[in-house]
Coordinates of C-alpha atoms and ligand atoms in Angstrom, one line a residue:
X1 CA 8.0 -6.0 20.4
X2 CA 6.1 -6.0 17.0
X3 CA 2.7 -5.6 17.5
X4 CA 0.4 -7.7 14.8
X5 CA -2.7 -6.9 13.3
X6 CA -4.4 -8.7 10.0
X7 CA -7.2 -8.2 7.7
X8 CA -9.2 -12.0 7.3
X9 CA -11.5 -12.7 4.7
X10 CA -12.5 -14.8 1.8
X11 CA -11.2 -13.8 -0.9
X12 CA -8.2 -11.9 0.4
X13 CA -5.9 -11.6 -2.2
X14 CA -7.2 -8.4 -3.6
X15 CA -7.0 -7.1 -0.2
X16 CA -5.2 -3.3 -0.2
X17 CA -5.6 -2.9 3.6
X18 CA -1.9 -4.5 4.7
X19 CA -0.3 -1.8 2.0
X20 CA -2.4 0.9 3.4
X21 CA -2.0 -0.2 7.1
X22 CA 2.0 -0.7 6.4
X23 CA 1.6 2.8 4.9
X24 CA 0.1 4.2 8.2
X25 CA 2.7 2.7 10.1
X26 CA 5.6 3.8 8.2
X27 CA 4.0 7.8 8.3
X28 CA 3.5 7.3 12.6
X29 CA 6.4 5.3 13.4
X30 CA 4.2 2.3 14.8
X31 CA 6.2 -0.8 15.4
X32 CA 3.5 -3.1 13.5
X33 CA 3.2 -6.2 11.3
X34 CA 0.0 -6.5 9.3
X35 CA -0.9 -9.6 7.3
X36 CA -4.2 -10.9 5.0
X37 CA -5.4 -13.9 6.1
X38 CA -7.6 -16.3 3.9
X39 CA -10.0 -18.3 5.8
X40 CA -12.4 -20.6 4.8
X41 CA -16.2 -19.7 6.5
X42 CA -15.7 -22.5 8.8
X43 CA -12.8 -22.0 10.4
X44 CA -13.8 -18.5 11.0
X45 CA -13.9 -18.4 14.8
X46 CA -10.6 -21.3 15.4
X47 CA -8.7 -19.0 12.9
X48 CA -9.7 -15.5 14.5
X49 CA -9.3 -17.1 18.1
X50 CA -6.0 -18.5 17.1
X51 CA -4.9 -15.2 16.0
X52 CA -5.0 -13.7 19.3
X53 CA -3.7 -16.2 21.1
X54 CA -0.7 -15.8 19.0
X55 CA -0.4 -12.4 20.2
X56 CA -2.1 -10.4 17.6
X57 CA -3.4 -6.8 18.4
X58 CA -6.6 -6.0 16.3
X59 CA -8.3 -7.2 12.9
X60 CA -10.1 -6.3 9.8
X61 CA -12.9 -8.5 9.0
X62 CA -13.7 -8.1 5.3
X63 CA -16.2 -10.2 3.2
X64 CA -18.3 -12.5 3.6
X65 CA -17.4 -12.1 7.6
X66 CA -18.5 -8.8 8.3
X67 CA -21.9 -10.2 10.1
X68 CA -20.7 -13.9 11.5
X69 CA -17.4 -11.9 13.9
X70 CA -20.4 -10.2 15.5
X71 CA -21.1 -13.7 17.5
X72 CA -17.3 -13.5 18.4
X73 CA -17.1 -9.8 20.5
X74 CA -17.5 -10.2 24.3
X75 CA -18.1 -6.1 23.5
X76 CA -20.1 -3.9 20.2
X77 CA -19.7 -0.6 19.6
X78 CA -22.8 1.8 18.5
X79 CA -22.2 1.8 15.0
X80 CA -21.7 -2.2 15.2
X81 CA -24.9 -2.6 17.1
X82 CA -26.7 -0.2 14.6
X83 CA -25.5 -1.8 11.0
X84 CA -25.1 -5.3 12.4
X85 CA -21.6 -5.9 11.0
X86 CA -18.7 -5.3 12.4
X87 CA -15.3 -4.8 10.1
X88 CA -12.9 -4.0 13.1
X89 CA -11.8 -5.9 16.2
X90 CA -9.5 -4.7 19.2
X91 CA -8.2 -7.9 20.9
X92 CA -7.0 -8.0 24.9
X93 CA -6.8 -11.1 26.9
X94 CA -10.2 -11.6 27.8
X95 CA -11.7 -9.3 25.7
X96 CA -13.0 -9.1 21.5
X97 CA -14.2 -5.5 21.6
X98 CA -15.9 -5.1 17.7
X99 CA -16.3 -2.1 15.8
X100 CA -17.3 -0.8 12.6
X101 CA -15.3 1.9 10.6
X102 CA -17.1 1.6 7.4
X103 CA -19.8 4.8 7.8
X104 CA -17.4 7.3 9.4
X105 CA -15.0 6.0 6.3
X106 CA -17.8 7.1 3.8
X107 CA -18.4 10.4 5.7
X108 CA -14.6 11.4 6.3
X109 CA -14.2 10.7 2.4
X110 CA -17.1 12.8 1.0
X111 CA -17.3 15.7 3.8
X112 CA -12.8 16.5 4.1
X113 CA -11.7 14.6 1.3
X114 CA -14.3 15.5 -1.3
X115 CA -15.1 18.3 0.4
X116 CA -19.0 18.2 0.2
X117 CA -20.6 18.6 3.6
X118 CA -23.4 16.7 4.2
X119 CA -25.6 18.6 6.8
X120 CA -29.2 19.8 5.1
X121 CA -28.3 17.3 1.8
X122 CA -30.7 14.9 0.3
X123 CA -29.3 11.6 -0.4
X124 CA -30.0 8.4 -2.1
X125 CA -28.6 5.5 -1.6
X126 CA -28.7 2.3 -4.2
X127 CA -28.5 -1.0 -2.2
X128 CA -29.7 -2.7 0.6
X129 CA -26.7 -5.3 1.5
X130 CA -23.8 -4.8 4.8
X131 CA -22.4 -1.8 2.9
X132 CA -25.6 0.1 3.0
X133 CA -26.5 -1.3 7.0
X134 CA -23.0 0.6 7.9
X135 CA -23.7 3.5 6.4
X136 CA -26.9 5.1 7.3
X137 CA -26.1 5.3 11.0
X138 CA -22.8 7.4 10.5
X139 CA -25.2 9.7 7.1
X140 CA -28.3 10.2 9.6
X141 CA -25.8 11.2 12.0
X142 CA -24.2 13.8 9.5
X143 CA -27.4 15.6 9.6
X144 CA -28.6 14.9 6.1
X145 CA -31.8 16.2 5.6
X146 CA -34.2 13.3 3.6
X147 CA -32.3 9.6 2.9
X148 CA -34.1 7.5 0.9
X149 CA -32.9 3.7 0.2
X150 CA -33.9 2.1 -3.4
X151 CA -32.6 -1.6 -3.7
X152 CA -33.4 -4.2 -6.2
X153 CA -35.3 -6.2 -3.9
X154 CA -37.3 -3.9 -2.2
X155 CA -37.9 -6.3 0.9
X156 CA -34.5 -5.9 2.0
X157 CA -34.8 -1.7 1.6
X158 CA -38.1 -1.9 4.2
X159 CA -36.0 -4.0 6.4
X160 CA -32.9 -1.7 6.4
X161 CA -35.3 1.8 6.4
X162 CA -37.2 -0.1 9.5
X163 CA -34.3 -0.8 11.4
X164 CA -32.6 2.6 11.5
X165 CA -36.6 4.1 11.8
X166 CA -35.6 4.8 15.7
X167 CA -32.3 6.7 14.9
X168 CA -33.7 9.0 12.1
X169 CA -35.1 11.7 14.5
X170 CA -36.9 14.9 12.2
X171 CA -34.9 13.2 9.4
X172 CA -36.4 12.0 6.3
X173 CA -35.8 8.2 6.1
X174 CA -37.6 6.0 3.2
X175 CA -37.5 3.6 0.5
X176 CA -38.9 3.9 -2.9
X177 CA -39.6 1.1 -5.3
X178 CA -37.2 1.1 -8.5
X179 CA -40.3 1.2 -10.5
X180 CA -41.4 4.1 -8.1
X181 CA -37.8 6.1 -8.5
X182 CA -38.3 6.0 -12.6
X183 CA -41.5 7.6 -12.2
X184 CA -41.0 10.3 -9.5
X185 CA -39.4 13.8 -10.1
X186 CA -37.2 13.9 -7.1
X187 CA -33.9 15.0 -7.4
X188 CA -31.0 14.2 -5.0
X189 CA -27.8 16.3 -3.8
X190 CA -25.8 12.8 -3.8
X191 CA -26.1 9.3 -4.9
X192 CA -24.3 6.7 -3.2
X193 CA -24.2 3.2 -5.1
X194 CA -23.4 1.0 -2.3
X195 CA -24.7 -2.1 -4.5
X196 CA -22.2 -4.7 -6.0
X197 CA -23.6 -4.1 -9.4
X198 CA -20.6 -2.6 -10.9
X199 CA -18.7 -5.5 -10.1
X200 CA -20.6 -7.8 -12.4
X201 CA -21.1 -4.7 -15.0
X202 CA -24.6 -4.3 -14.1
X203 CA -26.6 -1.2 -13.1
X204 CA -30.1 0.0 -11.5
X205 CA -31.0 2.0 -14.2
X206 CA -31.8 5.5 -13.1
X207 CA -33.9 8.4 -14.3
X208 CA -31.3 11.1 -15.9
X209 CA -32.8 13.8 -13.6
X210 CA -32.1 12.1 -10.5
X211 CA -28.8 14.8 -9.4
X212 CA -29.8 18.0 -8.5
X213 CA -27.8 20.8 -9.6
X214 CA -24.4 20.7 -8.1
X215 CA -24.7 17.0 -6.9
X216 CA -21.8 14.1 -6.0
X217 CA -22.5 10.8 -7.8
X218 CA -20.9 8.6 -5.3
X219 CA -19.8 4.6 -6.0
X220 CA -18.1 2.5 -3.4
X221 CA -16.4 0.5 -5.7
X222 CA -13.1 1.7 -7.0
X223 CA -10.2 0.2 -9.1
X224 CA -12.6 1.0 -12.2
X225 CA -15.0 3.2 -13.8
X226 CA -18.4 1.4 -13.1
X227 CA -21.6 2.0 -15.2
X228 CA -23.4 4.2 -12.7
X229 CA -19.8 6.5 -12.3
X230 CA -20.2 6.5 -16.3
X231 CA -24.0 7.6 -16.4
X232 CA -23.3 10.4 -13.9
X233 CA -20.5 11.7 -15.5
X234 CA -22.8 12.0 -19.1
X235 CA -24.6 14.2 -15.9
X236 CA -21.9 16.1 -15.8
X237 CA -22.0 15.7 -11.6
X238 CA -18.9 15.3 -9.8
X239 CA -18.2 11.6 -9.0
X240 CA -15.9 9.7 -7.0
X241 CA -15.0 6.2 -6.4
X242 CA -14.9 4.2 -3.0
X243 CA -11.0 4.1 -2.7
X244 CA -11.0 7.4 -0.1
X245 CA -13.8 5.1 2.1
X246 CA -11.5 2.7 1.6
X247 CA -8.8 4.1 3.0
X248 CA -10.7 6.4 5.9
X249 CA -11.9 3.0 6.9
X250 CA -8.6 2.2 7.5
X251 CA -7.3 5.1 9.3
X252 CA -10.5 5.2 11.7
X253 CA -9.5 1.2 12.5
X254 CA -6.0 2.5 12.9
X255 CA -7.1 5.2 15.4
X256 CA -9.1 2.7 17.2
X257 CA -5.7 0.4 17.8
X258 CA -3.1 2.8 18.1
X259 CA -4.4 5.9 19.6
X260 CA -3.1 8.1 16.5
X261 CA -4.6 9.3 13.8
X262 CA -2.9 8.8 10.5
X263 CA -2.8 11.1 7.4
X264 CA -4.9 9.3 4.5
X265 CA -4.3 11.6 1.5
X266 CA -0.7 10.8 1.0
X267 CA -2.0 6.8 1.4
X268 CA -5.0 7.6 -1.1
X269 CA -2.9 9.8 -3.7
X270 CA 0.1 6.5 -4.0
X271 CA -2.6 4.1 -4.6
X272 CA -4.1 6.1 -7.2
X273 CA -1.0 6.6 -8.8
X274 CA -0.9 2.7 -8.9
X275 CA -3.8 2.5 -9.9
X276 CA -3.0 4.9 -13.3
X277 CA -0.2 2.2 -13.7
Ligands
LIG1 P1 -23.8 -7.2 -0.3 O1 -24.1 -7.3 1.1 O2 -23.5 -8.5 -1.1 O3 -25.0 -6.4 -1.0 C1 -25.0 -6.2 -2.4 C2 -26.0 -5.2 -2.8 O4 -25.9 -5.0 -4.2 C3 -27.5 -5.6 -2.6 O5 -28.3 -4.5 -2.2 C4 -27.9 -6.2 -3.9 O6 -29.3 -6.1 -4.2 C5 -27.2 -5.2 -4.9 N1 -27.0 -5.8 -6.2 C6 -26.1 -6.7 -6.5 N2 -26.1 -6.9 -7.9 C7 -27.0 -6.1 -8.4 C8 -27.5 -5.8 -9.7 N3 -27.1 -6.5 -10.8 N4 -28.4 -4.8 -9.9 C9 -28.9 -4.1 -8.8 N5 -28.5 -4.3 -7.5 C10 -27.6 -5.3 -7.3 O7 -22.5 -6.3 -0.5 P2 -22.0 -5.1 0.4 O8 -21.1 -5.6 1.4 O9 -23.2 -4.3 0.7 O10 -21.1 -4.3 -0.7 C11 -21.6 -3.5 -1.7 C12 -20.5 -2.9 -2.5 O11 -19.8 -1.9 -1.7 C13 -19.4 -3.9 -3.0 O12 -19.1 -3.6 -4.3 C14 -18.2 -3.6 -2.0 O13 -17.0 -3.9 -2.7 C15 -18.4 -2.1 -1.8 N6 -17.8 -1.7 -0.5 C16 -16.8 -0.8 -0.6 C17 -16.3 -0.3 0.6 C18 -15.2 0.7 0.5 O14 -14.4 0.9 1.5 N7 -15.0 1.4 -0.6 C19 -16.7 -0.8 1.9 C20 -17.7 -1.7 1.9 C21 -18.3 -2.2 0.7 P3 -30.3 -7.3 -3.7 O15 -30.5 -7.1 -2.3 O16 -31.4 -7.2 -4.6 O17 -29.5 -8.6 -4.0

């Protein structure tokens, strides 16, 4: 029988994950239907709950759900109790199990895709919001050796540095004021803009020595050349959009449901062929 899976958010429309996940299936042979569901915030849990019922295998929570599905899990993984969100479920009859795929996405993209090992690396990361919560876990993990959050509202980069202050170990977690970053010297082996700026065409500015030789410039947002990508490339630093997390994401929630682990870069070269229209 056809097993179903589903990505639910709010919007959805945009949504790649059904192309990639119908991608991933074609490439393994999985016997799988995968739809985008739009959902309204209240009808959150009925519409999840109802999903399962109706037989469906596993979901994708994208936003604004990533945080709310966390009241739904009868089970959280590490990474989900870490960043708070979740952005993967596992269904069985009795049982919600919730992951999140987001961080190992970031890392699989920058240390095999991109190539850039992160053990020993200085990184700063621009934002404070669920992208940023999944992240850290899987980059303090990875060995880095100083991680330093700078967010808009500064608050929320105290609250993010003091919740992962337990899992750092000898590793250099902090935050810096924006006003504090324009002033200081310090320069970083990769920036990661996990903010939605670049969406609205905004940017935190950002001192133009902030890369240190040989840095990534990374920014999670793909589909289009944001200001920050812009800045780093008048750098010249190597940058890269979000579209391998993207689809990493994806493959680790795959792995997670089917037991197999897909091949991404043929899923991440045809959508950036698509993408070049
Ligand atoms: P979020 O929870 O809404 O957080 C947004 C963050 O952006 C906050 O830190 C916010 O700062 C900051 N921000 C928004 N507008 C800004 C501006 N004009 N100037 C400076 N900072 C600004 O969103 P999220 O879930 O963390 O997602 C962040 C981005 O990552 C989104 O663009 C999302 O599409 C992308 N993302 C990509 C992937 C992928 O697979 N590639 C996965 C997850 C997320 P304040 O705290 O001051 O409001």
């Amino acid at each position: 029988m056809t097993d179903r899976y589903a990505v639910i958010g709010h919007p959805i429309a945009h949504s790649k994950s059904p192309q990639i996940h119908a991608a991933f299936a074609a490439q393994t042979g999985q016997d799988l239907v995968y739809e985008a569901i739009l959902c309204e915030p209240e009808a959150l849990k009925s519409r999840i709950l109802e999903f399962r019922d109706q037989g469906g295998r596993g979901m994708n929570i994208t936003l604004p759900f990533k945080q709310e599905v966390m009241g739904l899990a009868t089970e959280q993984s590490p990474a989900v109790r870490l960043a708070g969100a979740a952005n993967t479920l596992i269904f069985s009859k009795t049982q919600i199990i919730a992951h999140n795929t987001d961080g190992l996405g970031l890392v699989r993209d920058l240390e095999v895709n991109l190539q850039f090992p992160l053990a020993g690396k200085s990184v700063l990361l621009l934002g404070a919001g669920g992208a940023s919560y999944g992240v850290v876990g899987p980059l303090l993990a990875a060995a880095v050796s100083a991680l330093v959050v700078v967010n808009r509202t500064q608050d929320k980069a105290r609250g993010l540095v003091d919740s992962f202050s337990h899992f750092s170990g000898s590793i250099a977690l902090s935050t810096l004021s924006h006003g504090d970053l324009m002033e200081s010297s310090r320069r970083f082996d990769v920036v990661i803009n996990a903010t939605s700026a670049g969406l609205s065409g905004q940017m935190l500015a950002l001192p133009k020595n902030i890369f240190s030789p040989g840095a990534l410039a990374y920014d999670m947002v793909y589909g289009r050349e944001t200001i920050f990508m812009a800045f780093a490339r008048a750098q010249a630093v190597q940058v890269a959009d979000g579209l391998g997390m993207l689809v990493e994401q994806a493959a680790e929630a795959f792995y997670l449901w089917r037991g197999l682990r897909p091949q991404s870069g043929p899923v991440i070269n045809e959508l950036r062929r698509q993408e070049a229209g």
